[in-house]
Amino acid sequence: LTPCERSAPLVCRSLTSAFNWTKLEAPGKVHANLASANAETVMVRLPRGKHLLRTVVDRGFFNSVAFRSKTELKVGPAHEILGAQEGLAAHMADGTYDTHTQDTFRLWGRQTFTVTAATSITAVMSAACVKAQPFLRFILLDNDTGNYSSYLFGQVPTCTMQPNTSGYTLLAYARPPVKLPAAKWKLLVVGDRPLENFITAPLTEARAFTGVYAPNKARVLCRHLISAAQAQHLSLH
């Protein structure tokens, strides 16, 4: 366990709620809410019909969850259930980030992908350190035009990707005002069509520049000359 995980409270909580893939960031109707330092059981009654539920357990705990029912249940990781039972395309990625010093920019992950037809997607990233989640940011970049959208708290609401030449890049980063310990992260991207060439791209080292602002009539904060040997995307923060 990471230092952040070891400092977690002793009571483990699990939440079972209705699941809507277009709203990954928001839990649906809650069916079970358990909290225990040992073990706890609850009975859930569901009306006749098809139901899609998600169970989330507090990070930092070793846990075992058992489901028992008189009717057949399909239980598994989100990407497997969404693909096999809902006909959706779910893509997973995971990794780690290093210790954050205060007010330091750090890139967590970089995913690239393409689409062959108009595709609705949504994405959510979770961190093993709960203190890091509020500072997590997403950038979804069109590699053809350089246009991008920014999202807070590691959540991309449902949006539609159109086919292009160079695909798209999803950047996850943080610049927290406090120190954060190193931890793991997981990314879930769900679409109504499969994403092509869903690849975890290598991370590049961020360069930091500092200086003193001198008041001037042109209101220029700083000036740097950048030279590139080939076409590439840059982000400034």
Short mmCIF file of N, CA and C in Angstrom, two decimals, residues 36-212:
data_model
loop_
_atom_site.label_atom_id
_atom_site.label_comp_id
_atom_site.label_asym_id
_atom_site.label_seq_id
_atom_site.Cartn_x
_atom_site.Cartn_y
_atom_site.Cartn_z
N SER A 36 -18.22 -1.14 7.40
CA SER A 36 -17.85 -2.13 8.41
C SER A 36 -16.33 -2.23 8.53
N ALA A 37 -15.88 -2.60 9.74
CA ALA A 37 -14.47 -2.89 9.95
C ALA A 37 -14.20 -4.39 9.85
N ASN A 38 -15.27 -5.18 9.66
CA ASN A 38 -15.12 -6.63 9.59
C ASN A 38 -15.93 -7.19 8.42
N ALA A 39 -17.25 -7.32 8.60
CA ALA A 39 -18.11 -7.83 7.53
C ALA A 39 -19.53 -7.33 7.75
N GLU A 40 -20.26 -7.17 6.65
CA GLU A 40 -21.65 -6.73 6.75
C GLU A 40 -22.41 -7.25 5.54
N THR A 41 -23.71 -7.50 5.73
CA THR A 41 -24.55 -8.06 4.68
C THR A 41 -25.81 -7.23 4.53
N VAL A 42 -26.33 -7.15 3.32
CA VAL A 42 -27.58 -6.44 3.08
C VAL A 42 -28.35 -7.20 2.00
N MET A 43 -29.69 -7.18 2.09
CA MET A 43 -30.53 -7.78 1.06
C MET A 43 -31.12 -6.68 0.18
N VAL A 44 -31.02 -6.86 -1.11
CA VAL A 44 -31.53 -5.88 -2.09
C VAL A 44 -32.62 -6.56 -2.92
N ARG A 45 -33.77 -5.92 -3.01
CA ARG A 45 -34.86 -6.44 -3.84
C ARG A 45 -35.00 -5.55 -5.08
N LEU A 46 -34.96 -6.18 -6.25
CA LEU A 46 -35.07 -5.45 -7.51
C LEU A 46 -36.33 -5.89 -8.23
N PRO A 47 -37.06 -4.97 -8.84
CA PRO A 47 -38.26 -5.37 -9.60
C PRO A 47 -37.87 -6.17 -10.84
N ARG A 48 -38.84 -6.87 -11.39
CA ARG A 48 -38.58 -7.69 -12.58
C ARG A 48 -38.04 -6.80 -13.71
N GLY A 49 -37.08 -7.31 -14.43
CA GLY A 49 -36.52 -6.57 -15.55
C GLY A 49 -35.00 -6.60 -15.50
N LYS A 50 -34.38 -5.90 -16.42
CA LYS A 50 -32.93 -5.87 -16.52
C LYS A 50 -32.37 -4.69 -15.72
N HIS A 51 -31.34 -4.96 -14.93
CA HIS A 51 -30.74 -3.93 -14.10
C HIS A 51 -29.21 -3.96 -14.28
N LEU A 52 -28.61 -2.78 -14.27
CA LEU A 52 -27.16 -2.67 -14.34
C LEU A 52 -26.72 -1.89 -13.10
N LEU A 53 -25.97 -2.57 -12.22
CA LEU A 53 -25.55 -1.98 -10.96
C LEU A 53 -24.03 -1.92 -10.88
N ARG A 54 -23.56 -0.99 -10.08
CA ARG A 54 -22.12 -0.86 -9.85
C ARG A 54 -21.84 -0.85 -8.36
N THR A 55 -20.85 -1.62 -7.92
CA THR A 55 -20.42 -1.62 -6.53
C THR A 55 -19.03 -1.00 -6.45
N VAL A 56 -18.90 0.02 -5.61
CA VAL A 56 -17.62 0.71 -5.42
C VAL A 56 -17.20 0.54 -3.97
N VAL A 57 -15.95 0.16 -3.77
CA VAL A 57 -15.40 -0.05 -2.42
C VAL A 57 -14.33 1.00 -2.16
N ASP A 58 -14.26 1.47 -0.91
CA ASP A 58 -13.24 2.46 -0.54
C ASP A 58 -11.86 2.01 -0.98
N ARG A 59 -11.09 2.96 -1.49
CA ARG A 59 -9.71 2.66 -1.88
C ARG A 59 -8.85 2.45 -0.64
N GLY A 60 -7.80 1.65 -0.80
CA GLY A 60 -6.87 1.41 0.30
C GLY A 60 -7.20 0.21 1.16
N PHE A 61 -8.21 -0.59 0.78
CA PHE A 61 -8.60 -1.75 1.57
C PHE A 61 -8.47 -3.03 0.73
N PHE A 62 -8.00 -4.10 1.39
CA PHE A 62 -8.15 -5.43 0.81
C PHE A 62 -9.58 -5.87 1.13
N ASN A 63 -10.31 -6.31 0.12
CA ASN A 63 -11.71 -6.60 0.36
C ASN A 63 -12.17 -7.79 -0.47
N SER A 64 -13.28 -8.38 -0.04
CA SER A 64 -13.92 -9.47 -0.76
C SER A 64 -15.42 -9.22 -0.75
N VAL A 65 -16.02 -9.18 -1.93
CA VAL A 65 -17.45 -8.92 -2.05
C VAL A 65 -18.11 -10.15 -2.68
N ALA A 66 -19.15 -10.65 -2.06
CA ALA A 66 -19.87 -11.82 -2.57
C ALA A 66 -21.31 -11.44 -2.88
N PHE A 67 -21.82 -11.92 -4.03
CA PHE A 67 -23.20 -11.68 -4.44
C PHE A 67 -23.93 -13.03 -4.52
N ARG A 68 -25.10 -13.12 -3.91
CA ARG A 68 -25.89 -14.35 -3.96
C ARG A 68 -27.30 -14.00 -4.42
N SER A 69 -27.84 -14.82 -5.32
CA SER A 69 -29.16 -14.52 -5.86
C SER A 69 -29.83 -15.82 -6.31
N LYS A 70 -31.18 -15.83 -6.30
CA LYS A 70 -31.94 -16.97 -6.79
C LYS A 70 -31.95 -17.01 -8.32
N THR A 71 -31.66 -15.87 -8.94
CA THR A 71 -31.57 -15.81 -10.40
C THR A 71 -30.12 -15.56 -10.79
N GLU A 72 -29.80 -15.86 -12.04
CA GLU A 72 -28.42 -15.75 -12.50
C GLU A 72 -27.96 -14.29 -12.50
N LEU A 73 -26.74 -14.08 -12.04
CA LEU A 73 -26.12 -12.76 -12.04
C LEU A 73 -24.86 -12.80 -12.90
N LYS A 74 -24.61 -11.72 -13.60
CA LYS A 74 -23.35 -11.56 -14.31
C LYS A 74 -22.52 -10.53 -13.54
N VAL A 75 -21.40 -10.97 -13.00
CA VAL A 75 -20.55 -10.10 -12.18
C VAL A 75 -19.16 -10.06 -12.77
N GLY A 76 -18.56 -8.89 -12.84
CA GLY A 76 -17.22 -8.78 -13.37
C GLY A 76 -16.79 -7.33 -13.43
N PRO A 77 -15.56 -7.07 -13.89
CA PRO A 77 -15.08 -5.70 -14.05
C PRO A 77 -15.98 -4.91 -14.99
N ALA A 78 -16.01 -3.59 -14.80
CA ALA A 78 -16.92 -2.74 -15.57
C ALA A 78 -16.73 -2.92 -17.08
N HIS A 79 -15.47 -2.96 -17.55
CA HIS A 79 -15.26 -3.03 -18.99
C HIS A 79 -15.74 -4.37 -19.57
N GLU A 80 -15.68 -5.45 -18.77
CA GLU A 80 -16.14 -6.75 -19.28
C GLU A 80 -17.66 -6.80 -19.33
N ILE A 81 -18.34 -6.33 -18.28
CA ILE A 81 -19.80 -6.36 -18.24
C ILE A 81 -20.39 -5.43 -19.29
N LEU A 82 -19.84 -4.24 -19.44
CA LEU A 82 -20.37 -3.30 -20.42
C LEU A 82 -20.21 -3.84 -21.84
N GLY A 83 -19.12 -4.54 -22.08
CA GLY A 83 -18.91 -5.08 -23.41
C GLY A 83 -19.79 -6.29 -23.69
N ALA A 84 -19.85 -7.23 -22.75
CA ALA A 84 -20.56 -8.49 -22.97
C ALA A 84 -22.07 -8.34 -22.82
N GLN A 85 -22.53 -7.53 -21.86
CA GLN A 85 -23.95 -7.46 -21.55
C GLN A 85 -24.65 -6.24 -22.16
N GLU A 86 -23.94 -5.17 -22.37
CA GLU A 86 -24.57 -3.94 -22.86
C GLU A 86 -24.20 -3.60 -24.30
N GLY A 87 -23.27 -4.36 -24.88
CA GLY A 87 -22.88 -4.09 -26.25
C GLY A 87 -22.09 -2.81 -26.43
N LEU A 88 -21.46 -2.33 -25.36
CA LEU A 88 -20.67 -1.11 -25.41
C LEU A 88 -19.19 -1.45 -25.51
N ALA A 89 -18.41 -0.48 -25.91
CA ALA A 89 -16.97 -0.66 -25.99
C ALA A 89 -16.33 0.04 -24.79
N ALA A 90 -15.74 -0.72 -23.90
CA ALA A 90 -15.10 -0.16 -22.71
C ALA A 90 -13.60 -0.40 -22.78
N HIS A 91 -12.83 0.62 -22.51
CA HIS A 91 -11.37 0.55 -22.58
C HIS A 91 -10.79 0.95 -21.23
N MET A 92 -9.80 0.18 -20.77
CA MET A 92 -9.17 0.43 -19.48
C MET A 92 -7.70 0.77 -19.65
N ALA A 93 -7.21 1.60 -18.76
CA ALA A 93 -5.78 1.90 -18.70
C ALA A 93 -5.45 2.17 -17.23
N ASP A 94 -4.21 1.92 -16.84
CA ASP A 94 -3.79 2.20 -15.47
C ASP A 94 -2.32 2.57 -15.45
N GLY A 95 -1.91 3.12 -14.35
CA GLY A 95 -0.53 3.54 -14.21
C GLY A 95 -0.28 4.12 -12.84
N THR A 96 0.83 4.79 -12.67
CA THR A 96 1.19 5.43 -11.41
C THR A 96 1.67 6.84 -11.67
N TYR A 97 1.61 7.66 -10.66
CA TYR A 97 2.20 8.99 -10.75
C TYR A 97 3.15 9.18 -9.56
N ASP A 98 4.17 10.00 -9.77
CA ASP A 98 5.17 10.23 -8.73
C ASP A 98 4.66 11.23 -7.70
N THR A 99 5.42 11.37 -6.63
CA THR A 99 5.07 12.31 -5.58
C THR A 99 4.96 13.73 -6.15
N HIS A 100 3.89 14.41 -5.77
CA HIS A 100 3.68 15.80 -6.17
C HIS A 100 4.20 16.72 -5.08
N THR A 101 5.07 17.63 -5.42
CA THR A 101 5.38 18.71 -4.50
C THR A 101 4.35 19.81 -4.70
N GLN A 102 4.25 20.69 -3.76
CA GLN A 102 3.22 21.73 -3.80
C GLN A 102 3.34 22.59 -5.05
N ASP A 103 2.19 22.78 -5.72
CA ASP A 103 2.08 23.67 -6.88
C ASP A 103 3.02 23.26 -8.01
N THR A 104 3.17 21.96 -8.22
CA THR A 104 4.01 21.44 -9.30
C THR A 104 3.15 20.70 -10.32
N PHE A 105 3.31 21.04 -11.59
CA PHE A 105 2.57 20.38 -12.66
C PHE A 105 3.16 19.01 -12.92
N ARG A 106 2.28 18.00 -13.03
CA ARG A 106 2.75 16.65 -13.37
C ARG A 106 1.71 15.96 -14.24
N LEU A 107 2.19 15.42 -15.35
CA LEU A 107 1.33 14.68 -16.26
C LEU A 107 1.18 13.25 -15.76
N TRP A 108 -0.07 12.79 -15.59
CA TRP A 108 -0.34 11.45 -15.09
C TRP A 108 -0.36 10.42 -16.21
N GLY A 109 -1.09 10.73 -17.27
CA GLY A 109 -1.26 9.75 -18.34
C GLY A 109 -1.60 10.42 -19.66
N ARG A 110 -1.30 9.72 -20.74
CA ARG A 110 -1.60 10.25 -22.08
C ARG A 110 -2.10 9.09 -22.94
N GLN A 111 -3.38 9.14 -23.30
CA GLN A 111 -3.99 8.11 -24.14
C GLN A 111 -4.30 8.70 -25.52
N THR A 112 -4.00 7.96 -26.56
CA THR A 112 -4.35 8.38 -27.91
C THR A 112 -5.31 7.35 -28.51
N PHE A 113 -6.20 7.82 -29.38
CA PHE A 113 -7.16 6.92 -30.01
C PHE A 113 -7.71 7.57 -31.27
N THR A 114 -8.34 6.76 -32.11
CA THR A 114 -9.01 7.24 -33.31
C THR A 114 -10.41 6.65 -33.36
N VAL A 115 -11.27 7.25 -34.15
CA VAL A 115 -12.63 6.73 -34.37
C VAL A 115 -12.87 6.66 -35.87
N THR A 116 -13.64 5.67 -36.30
CA THR A 116 -13.93 5.49 -37.73
C THR A 116 -15.32 6.01 -38.09
N ALA A 117 -16.11 6.37 -37.07
CA ALA A 117 -17.44 6.93 -37.27
C ALA A 117 -17.76 7.78 -36.04
N ALA A 118 -18.79 8.60 -36.14
CA ALA A 118 -19.18 9.42 -35.00
C ALA A 118 -19.40 8.52 -33.78
N THR A 119 -18.70 8.81 -32.68
CA THR A 119 -18.70 7.95 -31.50
C THR A 119 -18.93 8.77 -30.24
N SER A 120 -19.91 8.37 -29.45
CA SER A 120 -20.15 9.02 -28.16
C SER A 120 -19.29 8.33 -27.10
N ILE A 121 -18.54 9.11 -26.34
CA ILE A 121 -17.68 8.55 -25.30
C ILE A 121 -17.87 9.29 -24.00
N THR A 122 -17.49 8.65 -22.92
CA THR A 122 -17.39 9.28 -21.61
C THR A 122 -16.22 8.61 -20.91
N ALA A 123 -15.59 9.33 -19.98
CA ALA A 123 -14.40 8.79 -19.32
C ALA A 123 -14.36 9.24 -17.87
N VAL A 124 -13.75 8.41 -17.04
CA VAL A 124 -13.56 8.76 -15.64
C VAL A 124 -12.25 8.13 -15.17
N MET A 125 -11.49 8.89 -14.40
CA MET A 125 -10.23 8.40 -13.84
C MET A 125 -10.31 8.47 -12.32
N SER A 126 -9.85 7.42 -11.65
CA SER A 126 -9.84 7.40 -10.19
C SER A 126 -8.40 7.22 -9.72
N ALA A 127 -8.09 7.82 -8.56
CA ALA A 127 -6.76 7.73 -7.98
C ALA A 127 -6.82 6.96 -6.67
N ALA A 128 -5.78 6.18 -6.39
CA ALA A 128 -5.73 5.43 -5.14
C ALA A 128 -5.66 6.35 -3.93
N CYS A 129 -5.14 7.55 -4.12
CA CYS A 129 -5.08 8.53 -3.05
C CYS A 129 -6.29 9.45 -3.19
N VAL A 130 -7.22 9.37 -2.24
CA VAL A 130 -8.46 10.14 -2.34
C VAL A 130 -8.19 11.64 -2.29
N LYS A 131 -7.08 12.04 -1.68
CA LYS A 131 -6.75 13.47 -1.60
C LYS A 131 -6.41 14.06 -2.96
N ALA A 132 -6.04 13.19 -3.92
CA ALA A 132 -5.62 13.68 -5.23
C ALA A 132 -6.79 13.96 -6.16
N GLN A 133 -7.93 13.30 -5.94
CA GLN A 133 -9.04 13.37 -6.88
C GLN A 133 -9.51 14.80 -7.20
N PRO A 134 -9.65 15.70 -6.21
CA PRO A 134 -10.14 17.04 -6.52
C PRO A 134 -9.22 17.85 -7.44
N PHE A 135 -7.95 17.46 -7.54
CA PHE A 135 -6.99 18.23 -8.32
C PHE A 135 -6.73 17.64 -9.70
N LEU A 136 -7.39 16.54 -10.02
CA LEU A 136 -7.18 15.87 -11.29
C LEU A 136 -7.91 16.60 -12.42
N ARG A 137 -7.24 16.79 -13.54
CA ARG A 137 -7.79 17.49 -14.69
C ARG A 137 -7.61 16.65 -15.96
N PHE A 138 -8.55 16.82 -16.90
CA PHE A 138 -8.49 16.17 -18.21
C PHE A 138 -8.42 17.22 -19.30
N ILE A 139 -7.68 16.92 -20.35
CA ILE A 139 -7.74 17.69 -21.60
C ILE A 139 -7.99 16.69 -22.72
N LEU A 140 -9.03 16.93 -23.52
CA LEU A 140 -9.34 16.11 -24.68
C LEU A 140 -9.00 16.91 -25.92
N LEU A 141 -8.00 16.46 -26.67
CA LEU A 141 -7.39 17.24 -27.75
C LEU A 141 -7.66 16.61 -29.11
N ASP A 142 -8.08 17.43 -30.06
CA ASP A 142 -8.20 17.02 -31.45
C ASP A 142 -6.83 17.19 -32.09
N ASN A 143 -6.20 16.08 -32.47
CA ASN A 143 -4.83 16.14 -32.99
C ASN A 143 -4.73 16.81 -34.35
N ASP A 144 -5.85 16.92 -35.07
CA ASP A 144 -5.84 17.59 -36.37
C ASP A 144 -5.84 19.10 -36.22
N THR A 145 -6.74 19.61 -35.41
CA THR A 145 -6.96 21.05 -35.32
C THR A 145 -6.26 21.71 -34.14
N GLY A 146 -5.90 20.93 -33.13
CA GLY A 146 -5.35 21.52 -31.93
C GLY A 146 -6.41 22.04 -30.98
N ASN A 147 -7.69 21.95 -31.36
CA ASN A 147 -8.76 22.37 -30.46
C ASN A 147 -8.89 21.38 -29.31
N TYR A 148 -9.23 21.88 -28.14
CA TYR A 148 -9.31 21.00 -26.98
C TYR A 148 -10.43 21.45 -26.04
N SER A 149 -10.82 20.52 -25.16
CA SER A 149 -11.78 20.80 -24.10
C SER A 149 -11.16 20.37 -22.78
N SER A 150 -11.41 21.16 -21.73
CA SER A 150 -10.87 20.86 -20.40
C SER A 150 -11.98 20.38 -19.47
N TYR A 151 -11.63 19.45 -18.58
CA TYR A 151 -12.61 18.89 -17.66
C TYR A 151 -12.00 18.77 -16.27
N LEU A 152 -12.85 18.90 -15.25
CA LEU A 152 -12.41 18.88 -13.86
C LEU A 152 -12.63 17.51 -13.23
N PHE A 153 -11.90 17.24 -12.15
CA PHE A 153 -12.09 16.09 -11.27
C PHE A 153 -11.95 14.75 -11.99
N GLY A 154 -11.20 14.69 -13.09
CA GLY A 154 -10.97 13.43 -13.77
C GLY A 154 -12.20 12.82 -14.40
N GLN A 155 -13.11 13.68 -14.90
CA GLN A 155 -14.36 13.18 -15.47
C GLN A 155 -14.62 13.87 -16.81
N VAL A 156 -14.88 13.09 -17.83
CA VAL A 156 -15.27 13.62 -19.13
C VAL A 156 -16.73 13.24 -19.36
N PRO A 157 -17.66 14.21 -19.35
CA PRO A 157 -19.06 13.90 -19.61
C PRO A 157 -19.24 13.44 -21.06
N THR A 158 -20.38 12.86 -21.35
CA THR A 158 -20.61 12.29 -22.68
C THR A 158 -20.42 13.34 -23.77
N CYS A 159 -19.60 13.03 -24.75
CA CYS A 159 -19.35 13.92 -25.88
C CYS A 159 -19.17 13.05 -27.13
N THR A 160 -19.29 13.66 -28.30
CA THR A 160 -19.22 12.92 -29.56
C THR A 160 -17.94 13.24 -30.30
N MET A 161 -17.21 12.20 -30.66
CA MET A 161 -15.97 12.33 -31.43
C MET A 161 -16.26 12.04 -32.90
N GLN A 162 -15.79 12.93 -33.76
CA GLN A 162 -15.96 12.75 -35.20
C GLN A 162 -14.67 12.20 -35.81
N PRO A 163 -14.78 11.38 -36.86
CA PRO A 163 -13.57 10.85 -37.50
C PRO A 163 -12.66 11.99 -37.99
N ASN A 164 -11.36 11.82 -37.82
CA ASN A 164 -10.39 12.78 -38.34
C ASN A 164 -9.16 12.02 -38.81
N THR A 165 -8.11 12.73 -39.14
CA THR A 165 -6.92 12.10 -39.71
C THR A 165 -5.96 11.59 -38.65
N SER A 166 -5.69 12.41 -37.64
CA SER A 166 -4.65 12.09 -36.66
C SER A 166 -5.19 11.62 -35.32
N GLY A 167 -6.51 11.53 -35.16
CA GLY A 167 -7.08 11.01 -33.94
C GLY A 167 -7.14 12.03 -32.82
N TYR A 168 -7.27 11.52 -31.60
CA TYR A 168 -7.46 12.37 -30.43
C TYR A 168 -6.48 11.95 -29.33
N THR A 169 -6.21 12.88 -28.42
CA THR A 169 -5.35 12.62 -27.27
C THR A 169 -6.09 13.02 -26.00
N LEU A 170 -6.05 12.14 -25.01
CA LEU A 170 -6.65 12.42 -23.70
C LEU A 170 -5.52 12.54 -22.69
N LEU A 171 -5.36 13.75 -22.14
CA LEU A 171 -4.30 14.03 -21.18
C LEU A 171 -4.89 14.12 -19.77
N ALA A 172 -4.26 13.48 -18.81
CA ALA A 172 -4.64 13.59 -17.41
C ALA A 172 -3.46 14.19 -16.65
N TYR A 173 -3.73 15.23 -15.88
CA TYR A 173 -2.65 15.90 -15.17
C TYR A 173 -3.18 16.52 -13.88
N ALA A 174 -2.27 16.98 -13.05
CA ALA A 174 -2.65 17.65 -11.81
C ALA A 174 -1.58 18.68 -11.45
N ARG A 175 -2.04 19.74 -10.80
CA ARG A 175 -1.12 20.75 -10.24
C ARG A 175 -1.68 21.15 -8.88
N PRO A 176 -1.53 20.29 -7.89
CA PRO A 176 -2.19 20.49 -6.60
C PRO A 176 -1.50 21.58 -5.77
N PRO A 177 -2.26 22.28 -4.96
CA PRO A 177 -1.67 23.29 -4.07
C PRO A 177 -1.05 22.69 -2.82
N VAL A 178 -1.13 21.36 -2.68
CA VAL A 178 -0.56 20.66 -1.52
C VAL A 178 0.30 19.51 -2.00
N LYS A 179 1.11 18.96 -1.11
CA LYS A 179 1.94 17.81 -1.45
C LYS A 179 1.09 16.54 -1.50
N LEU A 180 1.31 15.71 -2.52
CA LEU A 180 0.58 14.45 -2.65
C LEU A 180 1.57 13.30 -2.77
N PRO A 181 1.33 12.19 -2.07
CA PRO A 181 2.21 11.03 -2.19
C PRO A 181 1.99 10.31 -3.52
N ALA A 182 2.96 9.54 -3.95
CA ALA A 182 2.82 8.74 -5.16
C ALA A 182 1.71 7.71 -4.98
N ALA A 183 1.00 7.42 -6.05
CA ALA A 183 -0.11 6.47 -5.97
C ALA A 183 -0.44 5.94 -7.36
N LYS A 184 -1.41 5.03 -7.43
CA LYS A 184 -1.85 4.44 -8.69
C LYS A 184 -3.11 5.15 -9.19
N TRP A 185 -3.34 5.06 -10.49
CA TRP A 185 -4.57 5.58 -11.08
C TRP A 185 -5.13 4.56 -12.07
N LYS A 186 -6.45 4.66 -12.29
CA LYS A 186 -7.13 3.81 -13.27
C LYS A 186 -8.04 4.67 -14.12
N LEU A 187 -8.09 4.37 -15.40
CA LEU A 187 -8.91 5.12 -16.35
C LEU A 187 -9.90 4.17 -17.03
N LEU A 188 -11.16 4.60 -17.09
CA LEU A 188 -12.20 3.86 -17.81
C LEU A 188 -12.79 4.77 -18.87
N VAL A 189 -12.73 4.35 -20.12
CA VAL A 189 -13.34 5.09 -21.23
C VAL A 189 -14.39 4.18 -21.87
N VAL A 190 -15.62 4.68 -21.98
CA VAL A 190 -16.72 3.89 -22.52
C VAL A 190 -17.29 4.62 -23.74
N GLY A 191 -17.56 3.86 -24.80
CA GLY A 191 -18.13 4.44 -26.01
C GLY A 191 -19.19 3.54 -26.60
N ASP A 192 -20.04 4.14 -27.44
CA ASP A 192 -21.06 3.32 -28.10
C ASP A 192 -20.49 2.59 -29.32
N ARG A 193 -19.24 2.88 -29.65
CA ARG A 193 -18.50 2.17 -30.69
C ARG A 193 -17.08 1.91 -30.17
N PRO A 194 -16.40 0.89 -30.68
CA PRO A 194 -15.02 0.66 -30.25
C PRO A 194 -14.11 1.80 -30.68
N LEU A 195 -13.17 2.15 -29.82
CA LEU A 195 -12.15 3.12 -30.17
C LEU A 195 -10.99 2.38 -30.85
N GLU A 196 -10.50 2.93 -31.92
CA GLU A 196 -9.39 2.31 -32.63
C GLU A 196 -8.07 2.84 -32.07
N ASN A 197 -7.06 1.99 -32.07
CA ASN A 197 -5.70 2.39 -31.68
C ASN A 197 -5.68 3.08 -30.32
N PHE A 198 -6.39 2.49 -29.36
CA PHE A 198 -6.40 3.03 -28.00
C PHE A 198 -5.07 2.67 -27.35
N ILE A 199 -4.17 3.63 -27.25
CA ILE A 199 -2.79 3.37 -26.86
C ILE A 199 -2.40 4.29 -25.70
N THR A 200 -1.67 3.73 -24.74
CA THR A 200 -1.06 4.53 -23.69
C THR A 200 0.25 5.08 -24.22
N ALA A 201 0.27 6.36 -24.50
CA ALA A 201 1.45 6.98 -25.10
C ALA A 201 2.49 7.30 -24.02
N PRO A 202 3.76 7.30 -24.39
CA PRO A 202 4.81 7.61 -23.38
C PRO A 202 4.66 9.05 -22.89
N LEU A 203 4.98 9.24 -21.62
CA LEU A 203 4.89 10.57 -21.03
C LEU A 203 6.13 11.38 -21.37
N THR A 204 5.96 12.67 -21.49
CA THR A 204 7.07 13.57 -21.72
C THR A 204 7.30 14.40 -20.47
N GLU A 205 8.55 14.76 -20.23
CA GLU A 205 8.88 15.51 -19.03
C GLU A 205 8.45 16.96 -19.18
N ALA A 206 7.77 17.48 -18.18
CA ALA A 206 7.33 18.88 -18.21
C ALA A 206 8.52 19.78 -17.88
N ARG A 207 8.62 20.91 -18.58
CA ARG A 207 9.65 21.91 -18.33
C ARG A 207 9.03 23.07 -17.58
N ALA A 208 9.67 23.49 -16.52
CA ALA A 208 9.16 24.60 -15.71
C ALA A 208 10.08 25.81 -15.86
N PHE A 209 9.49 26.99 -16.07
CA PHE A 209 10.23 28.23 -16.19
C PHE A 209 9.71 29.22 -15.15
N THR A 210 10.60 29.89 -14.48
CA THR A 210 10.21 30.87 -13.47
C THR A 210 10.92 32.19 -13.75
N GLY A 211 10.43 33.24 -13.17
CA GLY A 211 11.02 34.55 -13.35
C GLY A 211 10.26 35.60 -12.57
N VAL A 212 10.63 36.83 -12.76
CA VAL A 212 9.99 37.95 -12.08
C VAL A 212 9.31 38.82 -13.13
#
